[in-house]
Coordinates of C-alpha atoms in Angstrom, one line a residue:
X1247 CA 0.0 0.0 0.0
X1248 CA 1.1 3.4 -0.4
X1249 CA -0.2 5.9 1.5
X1250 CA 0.9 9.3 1.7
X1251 CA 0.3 12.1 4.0
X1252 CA -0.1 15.9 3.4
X1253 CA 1.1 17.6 6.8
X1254 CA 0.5 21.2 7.8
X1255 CA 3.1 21.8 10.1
X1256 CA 1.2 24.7 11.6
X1257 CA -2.0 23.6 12.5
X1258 CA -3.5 23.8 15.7
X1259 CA -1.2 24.2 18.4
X1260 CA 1.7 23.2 15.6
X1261 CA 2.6 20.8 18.8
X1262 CA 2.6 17.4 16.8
X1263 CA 5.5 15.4 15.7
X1264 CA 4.7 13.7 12.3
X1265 CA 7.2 13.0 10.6
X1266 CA 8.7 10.4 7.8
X1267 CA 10.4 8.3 10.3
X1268 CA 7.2 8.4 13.1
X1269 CA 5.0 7.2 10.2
X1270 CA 7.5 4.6 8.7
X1271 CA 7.7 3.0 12.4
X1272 CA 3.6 2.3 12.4
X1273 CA 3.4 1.0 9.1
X1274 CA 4.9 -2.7 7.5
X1275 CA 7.7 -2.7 6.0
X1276 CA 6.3 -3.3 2.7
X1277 CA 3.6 -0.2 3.1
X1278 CA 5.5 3.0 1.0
X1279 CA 5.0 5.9 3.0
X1280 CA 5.3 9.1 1.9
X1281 CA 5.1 12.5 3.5
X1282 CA 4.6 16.1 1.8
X1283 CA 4.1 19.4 4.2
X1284 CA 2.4 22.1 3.0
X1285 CA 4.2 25.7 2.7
X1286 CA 1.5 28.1 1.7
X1287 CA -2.5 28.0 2.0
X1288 CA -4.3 25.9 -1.1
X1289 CA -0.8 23.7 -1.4
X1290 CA -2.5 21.0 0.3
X1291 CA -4.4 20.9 -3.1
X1292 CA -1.7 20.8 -5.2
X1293 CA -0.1 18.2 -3.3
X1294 CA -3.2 15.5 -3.7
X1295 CA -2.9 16.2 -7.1
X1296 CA 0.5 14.9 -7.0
X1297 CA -0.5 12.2 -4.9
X1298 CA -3.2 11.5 -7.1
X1299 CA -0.5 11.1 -10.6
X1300 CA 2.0 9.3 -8.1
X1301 CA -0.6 6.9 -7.6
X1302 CA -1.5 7.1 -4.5
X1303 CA -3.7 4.2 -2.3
X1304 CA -4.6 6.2 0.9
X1305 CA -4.3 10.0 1.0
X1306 CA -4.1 11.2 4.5
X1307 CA -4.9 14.9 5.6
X1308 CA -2.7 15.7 8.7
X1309 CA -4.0 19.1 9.9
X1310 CA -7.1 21.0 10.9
X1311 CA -10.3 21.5 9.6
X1312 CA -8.9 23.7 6.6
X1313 CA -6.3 21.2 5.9
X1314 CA -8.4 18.8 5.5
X1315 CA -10.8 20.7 3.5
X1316 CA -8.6 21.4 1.0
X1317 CA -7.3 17.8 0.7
X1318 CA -10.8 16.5 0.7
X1319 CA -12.0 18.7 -2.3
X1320 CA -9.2 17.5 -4.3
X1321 CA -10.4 13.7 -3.7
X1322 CA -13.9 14.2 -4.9
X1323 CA -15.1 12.4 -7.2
X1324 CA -11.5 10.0 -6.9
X1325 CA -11.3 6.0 -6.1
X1326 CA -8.6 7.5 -3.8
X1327 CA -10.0 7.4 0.3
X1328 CA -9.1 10.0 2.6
X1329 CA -7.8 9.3 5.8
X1330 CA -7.6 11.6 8.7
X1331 CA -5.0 12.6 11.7
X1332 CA -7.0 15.3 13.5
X1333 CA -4.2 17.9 14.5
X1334 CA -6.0 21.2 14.6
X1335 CA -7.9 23.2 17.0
X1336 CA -11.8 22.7 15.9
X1337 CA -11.8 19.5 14.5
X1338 CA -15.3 19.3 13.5
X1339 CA -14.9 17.2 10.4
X1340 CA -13.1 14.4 12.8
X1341 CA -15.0 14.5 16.0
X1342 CA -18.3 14.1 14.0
X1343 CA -16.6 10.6 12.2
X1344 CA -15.6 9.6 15.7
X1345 CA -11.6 10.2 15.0
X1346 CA -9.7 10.9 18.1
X1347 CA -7.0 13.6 18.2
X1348 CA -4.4 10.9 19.7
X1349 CA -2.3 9.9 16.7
X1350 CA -1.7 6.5 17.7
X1351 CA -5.4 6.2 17.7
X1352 CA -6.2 8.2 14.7
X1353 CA -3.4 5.6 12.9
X1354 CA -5.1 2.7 13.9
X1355 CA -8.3 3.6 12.2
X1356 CA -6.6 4.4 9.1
X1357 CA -5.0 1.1 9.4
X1358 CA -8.2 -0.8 9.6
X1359 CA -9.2 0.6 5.8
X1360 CA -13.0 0.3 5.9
X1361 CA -13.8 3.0 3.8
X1362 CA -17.4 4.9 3.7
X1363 CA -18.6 7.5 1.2
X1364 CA -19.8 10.7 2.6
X1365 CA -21.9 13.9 0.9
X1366 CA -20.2 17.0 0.4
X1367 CA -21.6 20.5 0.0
X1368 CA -20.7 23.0 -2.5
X1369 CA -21.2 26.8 -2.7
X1370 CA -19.9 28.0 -6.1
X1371 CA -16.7 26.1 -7.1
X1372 CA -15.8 25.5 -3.4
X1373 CA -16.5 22.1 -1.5
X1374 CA -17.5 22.1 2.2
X1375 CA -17.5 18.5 4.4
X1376 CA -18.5 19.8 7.4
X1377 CA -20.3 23.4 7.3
X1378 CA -21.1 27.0 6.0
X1379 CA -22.3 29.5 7.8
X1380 CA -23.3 33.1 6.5
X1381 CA -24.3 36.1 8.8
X1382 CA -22.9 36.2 12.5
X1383 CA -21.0 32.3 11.8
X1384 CA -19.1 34.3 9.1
X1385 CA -18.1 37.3 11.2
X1386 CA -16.8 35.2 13.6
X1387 CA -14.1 33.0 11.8
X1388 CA -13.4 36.8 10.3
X1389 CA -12.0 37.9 13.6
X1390 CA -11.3 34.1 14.9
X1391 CA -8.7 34.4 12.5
X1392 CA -7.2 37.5 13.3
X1393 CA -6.0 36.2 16.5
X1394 CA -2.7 34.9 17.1
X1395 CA -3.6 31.5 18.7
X1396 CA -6.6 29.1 17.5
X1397 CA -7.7 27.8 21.1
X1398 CA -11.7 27.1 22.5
X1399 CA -11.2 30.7 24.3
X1400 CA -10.0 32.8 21.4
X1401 CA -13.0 31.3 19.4
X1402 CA -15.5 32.4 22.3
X1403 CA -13.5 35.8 22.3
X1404 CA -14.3 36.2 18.8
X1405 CA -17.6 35.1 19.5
X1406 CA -18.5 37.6 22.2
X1407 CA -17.0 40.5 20.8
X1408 CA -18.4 39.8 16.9
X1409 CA -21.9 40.2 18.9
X1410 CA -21.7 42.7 20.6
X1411 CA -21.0 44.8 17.4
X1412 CA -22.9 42.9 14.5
X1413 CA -25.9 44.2 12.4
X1414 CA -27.9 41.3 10.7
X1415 CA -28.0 41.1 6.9
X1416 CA -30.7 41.4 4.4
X1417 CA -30.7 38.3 2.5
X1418 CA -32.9 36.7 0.0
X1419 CA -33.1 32.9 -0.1
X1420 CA -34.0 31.0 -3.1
X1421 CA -35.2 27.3 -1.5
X1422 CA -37.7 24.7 -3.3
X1423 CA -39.5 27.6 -5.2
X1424 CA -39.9 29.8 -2.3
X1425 CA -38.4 33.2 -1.5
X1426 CA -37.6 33.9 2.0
X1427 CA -36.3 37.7 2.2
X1428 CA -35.5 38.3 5.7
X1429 CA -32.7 40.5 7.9
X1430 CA -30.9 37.2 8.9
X1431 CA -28.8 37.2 12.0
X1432 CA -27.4 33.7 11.3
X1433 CA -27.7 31.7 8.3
X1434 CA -25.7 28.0 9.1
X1435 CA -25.7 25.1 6.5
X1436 CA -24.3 21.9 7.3
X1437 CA -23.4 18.5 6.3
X1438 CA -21.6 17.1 9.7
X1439 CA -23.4 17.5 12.9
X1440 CA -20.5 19.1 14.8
X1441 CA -19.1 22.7 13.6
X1442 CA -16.1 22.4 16.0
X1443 CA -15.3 22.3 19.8
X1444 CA -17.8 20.2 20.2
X1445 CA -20.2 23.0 19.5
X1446 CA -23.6 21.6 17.5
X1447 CA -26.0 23.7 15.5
X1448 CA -27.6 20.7 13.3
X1449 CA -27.3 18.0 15.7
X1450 CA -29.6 16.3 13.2
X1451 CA -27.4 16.5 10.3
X1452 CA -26.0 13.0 8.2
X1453 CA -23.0 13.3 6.4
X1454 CA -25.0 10.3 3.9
X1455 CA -28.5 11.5 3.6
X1456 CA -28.1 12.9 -0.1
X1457 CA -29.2 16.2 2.1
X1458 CA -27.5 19.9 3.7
X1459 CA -29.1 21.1 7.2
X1460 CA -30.2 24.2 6.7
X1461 CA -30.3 26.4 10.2
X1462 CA -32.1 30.0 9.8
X1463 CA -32.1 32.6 12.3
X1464 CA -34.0 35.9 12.1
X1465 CA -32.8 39.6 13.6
X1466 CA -32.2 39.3 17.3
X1467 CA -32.4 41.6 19.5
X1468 CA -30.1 42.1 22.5
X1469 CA -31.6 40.0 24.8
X1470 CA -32.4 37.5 22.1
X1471 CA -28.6 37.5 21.3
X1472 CA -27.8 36.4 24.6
X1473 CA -30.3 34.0 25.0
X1474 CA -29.0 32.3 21.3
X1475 CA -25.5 32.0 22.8
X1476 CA -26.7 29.9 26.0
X1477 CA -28.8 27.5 24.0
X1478 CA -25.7 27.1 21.4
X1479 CA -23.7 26.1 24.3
X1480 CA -26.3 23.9 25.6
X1481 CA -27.3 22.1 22.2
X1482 CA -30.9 23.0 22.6
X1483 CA -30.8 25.7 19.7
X1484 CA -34.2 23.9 18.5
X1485 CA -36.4 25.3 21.3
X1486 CA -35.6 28.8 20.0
X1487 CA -38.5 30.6 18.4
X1488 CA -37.4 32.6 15.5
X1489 CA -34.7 29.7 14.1
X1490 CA -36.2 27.6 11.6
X1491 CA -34.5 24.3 10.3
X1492 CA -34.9 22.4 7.5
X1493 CA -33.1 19.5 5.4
X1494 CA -32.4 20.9 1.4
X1495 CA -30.6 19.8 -1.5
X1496 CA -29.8 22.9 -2.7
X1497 CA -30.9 26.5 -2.4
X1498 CA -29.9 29.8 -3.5
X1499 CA -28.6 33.1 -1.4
X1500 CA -28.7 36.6 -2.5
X1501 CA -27.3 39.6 -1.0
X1502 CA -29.4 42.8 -0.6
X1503 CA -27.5 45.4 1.1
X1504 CA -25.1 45.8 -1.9
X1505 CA -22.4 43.9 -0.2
X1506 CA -20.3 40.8 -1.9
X1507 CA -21.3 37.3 -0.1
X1508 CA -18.4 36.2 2.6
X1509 CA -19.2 33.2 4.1
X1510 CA -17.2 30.9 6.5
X1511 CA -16.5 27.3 4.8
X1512 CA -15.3 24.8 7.2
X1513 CA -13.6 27.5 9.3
X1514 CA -11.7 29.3 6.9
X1515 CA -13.2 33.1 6.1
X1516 CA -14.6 33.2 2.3
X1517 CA -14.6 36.4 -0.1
X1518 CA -15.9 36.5 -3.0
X1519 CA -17.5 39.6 -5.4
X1520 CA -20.8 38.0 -5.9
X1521 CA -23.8 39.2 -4.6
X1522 CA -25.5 35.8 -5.4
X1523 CA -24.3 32.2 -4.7
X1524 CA -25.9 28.4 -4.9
X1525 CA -25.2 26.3 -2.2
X1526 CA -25.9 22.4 -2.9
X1527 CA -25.2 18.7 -2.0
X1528 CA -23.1 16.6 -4.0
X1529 CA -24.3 13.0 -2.8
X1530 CA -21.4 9.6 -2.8
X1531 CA -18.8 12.9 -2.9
X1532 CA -15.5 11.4 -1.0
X1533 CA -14.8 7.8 -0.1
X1534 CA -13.3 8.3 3.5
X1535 CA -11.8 5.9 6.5
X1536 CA -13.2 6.1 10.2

């Protein structure tokens, strides 16, 4: 077998130790095991497709959830299986498959091969595994990534202080031959049921279901704002009035406040100069090991 392993020595913490001799100790003899770190953001892509002509059996993503994202997209659609050594700070893509950050553990599962096929979602020309989030979600990675360290308690700094100062957005939503036009405070779409940290807006959500969880959110008030931010942290979102939820193939999102889309896709900030985007589901997208 040959498997070989795209690394992002910065990810996370940048504390893990991967490297070609580690892997070479936990495989057979006979397995060829390559390792290729990425140097600049979107390398990771480059370097499946490498992978991909070198003829490659496993492709492993060694990072966070933007590492893997980008390793991921270049898989779709390939007989080539993804594997996954969680070694970011969210993780949201490897807590929901059950992968545990230990990379002993995280080996092992690779090592056992059984390979499912999960969804993707795709806004524009961009895949997402685990979610996208419009709105407030969007604001948040915007500032989340401004900070110096990617830790629980910068993300709930970024949280707090995006709220405090965020207007909602007029949006117009295109879904199954209905127009919703609404100021939108949040606007979350998802194919995993865990965004990161543990933290759950579509607990609900199926990476196999052929369908995207679609989480809508009307203008809060002040109060209302607050009151959001407990239930997120309790996983009872669903008992909140003005958010309505609903499984979708595909929809459509239009900006009406003359400002281009941005949009947070599995962590990573978004911009683009479009005022309107579709969002859909690619079903049987990425053949996967957990």
């Amino acid at each position: 077998m040959k498997y070989i392993f795209i690394v992002n020595p910065n990810s996370g913490n940048a504390k893990h130790e991967i490297t070609l001799d580690f892997l070479q100790s936990k495989f057979q003899p006979t397995d060829e095991i390559v390792l290729k770190e990425t140097k600049y953001q979107f390398h990771a892509k480059e370097l499946v497709r490498e992978a991909i002509l070198e003829h490659a059996d496993i492709v492993v993503a060694c990072g966070g959830d933007g590492t893997i994202n980008e390793v991921a997209s270049a898989l779709v659609n390939t007989k080539i299986p993804l594997g996954i050594i969680p070694a970011g700070s969210g993780n949201g893509l490897a807590t929901n498959l059950a992968i545990p950050k230990d990379i002993n553990k995280a080996i092992e599962i690779i090592q056992t091969k059984e390979i499912q096929t999960i969804d993707a979602g795709r806004v524009e020309d961009n895949y997402f595994f685990s979610n996208l989030g419009f709105g407030i979600d969007a604001s948040v990675i915007q500032a989340y990534e401004e900070k110096q360290k990617r830790t629980f308690t910068g993300y709930m700094d970024a949280s707090v202080k995006t709220l405090l100062n965020y207007k909602s957005k007029l949006f117009r939503l295109y879904i199954d031959g209905a127009i919703i036009e609404k100021n939108f405070y949040y606007l979350f779409c998802s194919n995993s049921n865990i965004a990161g940290y543990g933290i759950s807006f579509t607990p609900n959500a199926d990476l196999a279901d052929g369908e995207l969880d679609l989480l809508m959110i009307e203008d809060l008030d002040v109060f209302e704002q607050f009151y959001f931010s407990v239930l997120v942290l309790a996983k009872k979102i669903d008992i909140m009035e003005k958010a309505r939820y609903r499984k979708i193939k595909k929809f459509s999102i239009e900006s009406l406040d003359n400002e281009p889309i941005s949009y947070q896709l599995d962590g990573e900030f978004q911009t683009t100069n479009l005022l309107k985007v579709k969002v859909e589901v690619v079903p049987n997208a990425l053949k996967i090991i957990y």
